[in-house]
Amino acid sequence: MLRHVALSSLRCASRRASTLSVKALSALPSLCRSNGAVLASRNSPLQTMHFSTDAPAPPQMTENEFMELADETLHDIQSWLDGIEEMIEESDIMFSQGVLKIDLGEHGTWVINRQVPNRQIWWSSPVRYDSHRGGFYV
């Protein structure tokens, strides 16, 4: 008898919990899942939609396209810095094999280079922020 009462209480509690969770979910405007979407509104019951295929990935630039664009960007930076070598002694700006090295003597050296596998341009700087000192340092 005690076992019957316990099972009955458990069933009642689980039904109540599932009803409450559906009500809580239906209060949300929408939820997303990896293979579909769960749509809910206050006026309609919970609906689940599944899609047969994943969304197409955005087109990626080819390696050659990236290298051309990266080199063009690095050349633009180099031409923008044209004339700085006359203004700062011991400075040197060189571009070679996808790497732009900007050496400004006592002001530090910056390296800007292309990372072809990641389709990114990286920048290495002598300037850093030190949170303990509360400022930027070279």
XYZ file of C-alpha atoms in Angstrom:
138
model
C 0.000 0.000 0.000
C 2.774 2.414 0.948
C 4.566 1.565 -2.298
C 1.388 2.307 -4.304
C 1.036 5.735 -2.629
C 4.700 6.537 -3.319
C 4.397 5.595 -7.022
C 1.171 7.562 -7.356
C 2.794 10.648 -5.802
C 5.815 10.268 -8.062
C 3.637 10.064 -11.201
C 1.651 13.104 -10.129
C 4.819 15.088 -9.394
C 6.430 14.150 -12.720
C 3.287 15.150 -14.660
C 3.189 18.446 -12.798
C 6.904 19.103 -13.430
C 6.608 18.389 -17.153
C 3.565 20.666 -17.394
C 5.440 23.435 -15.595
C 8.513 23.050 -17.803
C 6.382 23.229 -20.979
C 4.679 26.340 -19.612
C 8.059 27.877 -18.801
C 9.380 27.081 -22.278
C 6.267 28.385 -23.959
C 6.809 31.750 -22.247
C 10.060 32.161 -24.192
C 9.792 33.684 -27.672
C 12.027 31.078 -29.326
C 14.837 28.637 -28.697
C 17.407 27.231 -31.116
C 18.829 23.739 -31.368
C 21.656 22.429 -33.537
C 19.367 20.388 -35.787
C 16.272 22.527 -35.768
C 14.343 25.173 -33.913
C 11.903 25.115 -31.059
C 9.245 27.766 -31.460
C 6.924 28.791 -28.696
C 4.584 31.596 -27.889
C 2.214 32.375 -25.068
C -0.812 31.582 -27.218
C 0.343 28.404 -28.938
C 1.764 25.135 -27.665
C 5.415 24.228 -28.013
C 6.326 23.331 -31.607
C 9.504 21.632 -32.805
C 10.754 21.822 -36.380
C 13.610 19.738 -37.779
C 15.538 20.473 -40.942
C 16.877 17.826 -43.296
C 20.237 19.534 -43.868
C 22.450 22.012 -42.089
C 22.620 25.575 -43.317
C 25.314 26.032 -45.968
C 28.632 27.390 -44.746
C 29.543 30.838 -45.999
C 31.860 30.766 -49.013
C 35.516 30.960 -48.088
C 38.119 32.886 -49.991
C 40.667 30.743 -51.821
C 44.275 30.704 -50.680
C 45.417 32.687 -53.726
C 42.664 35.291 -53.285
C 43.635 35.723 -49.630
C 47.350 36.026 -50.407
C 46.673 38.689 -53.059
C 44.401 40.679 -50.752
C 46.776 40.339 -47.771
C 49.794 41.421 -49.829
C 47.842 44.374 -51.223
C 46.860 45.385 -47.676
C 50.431 45.076 -46.406
C 51.717 47.123 -49.379
C 49.087 49.794 -48.596
C 50.321 49.960 -44.993
C 53.908 50.177 -46.225
C 53.084 53.028 -48.627
C 51.133 54.816 -45.883
C 54.309 54.726 -43.751
C 56.427 55.999 -46.655
C 58.678 58.817 -45.494
C 58.765 57.817 -41.842
C 62.308 56.501 -42.291
C 63.497 60.064 -42.958
C 61.712 61.352 -39.847
C 62.979 58.753 -37.338
C 66.640 57.789 -37.195
C 67.488 54.084 -37.086
C 64.097 53.185 -38.552
C 63.616 50.553 -41.230
C 60.494 49.313 -43.016
C 60.754 46.064 -44.995
C 58.214 43.880 -46.783
C 59.232 40.356 -47.760
C 57.308 37.103 -48.303
C 54.095 38.272 -46.661
C 55.794 39.886 -43.647
C 55.921 43.643 -43.075
C 58.532 44.570 -40.469
C 58.394 48.115 -39.114
C 61.466 48.885 -36.994
C 61.291 52.326 -35.401
C 64.526 52.096 -33.412
C 64.016 53.057 -29.781
C 60.238 53.252 -30.344
C 59.974 49.508 -30.955
C 59.408 47.019 -33.739
C 56.065 45.990 -35.196
C 55.587 42.897 -37.328
C 52.483 42.515 -39.486
C 52.163 39.254 -41.385
C 49.647 37.085 -43.164
C 48.508 33.778 -41.703
C 47.290 31.926 -44.782
C 45.746 28.814 -43.118
C 43.598 31.039 -40.855
C 42.934 33.671 -43.547
C 44.050 36.331 -41.039
C 46.567 39.144 -40.778
C 48.423 39.161 -37.456
C 50.064 42.088 -35.751
C 52.866 41.893 -33.205
C 53.445 45.058 -31.217
C 56.023 46.189 -28.657
C 53.267 48.118 -26.874
C 51.557 46.250 -24.068
C 49.072 47.061 -21.356
C 50.039 46.320 -17.762
C 46.946 46.162 -15.554
C 49.033 46.254 -12.366
C 50.639 49.556 -13.364
C 47.487 50.818 -15.072
C 48.979 51.856 -18.384
C 50.574 51.085 -21.729
C 54.313 50.384 -22.017
C 56.830 49.899 -24.835
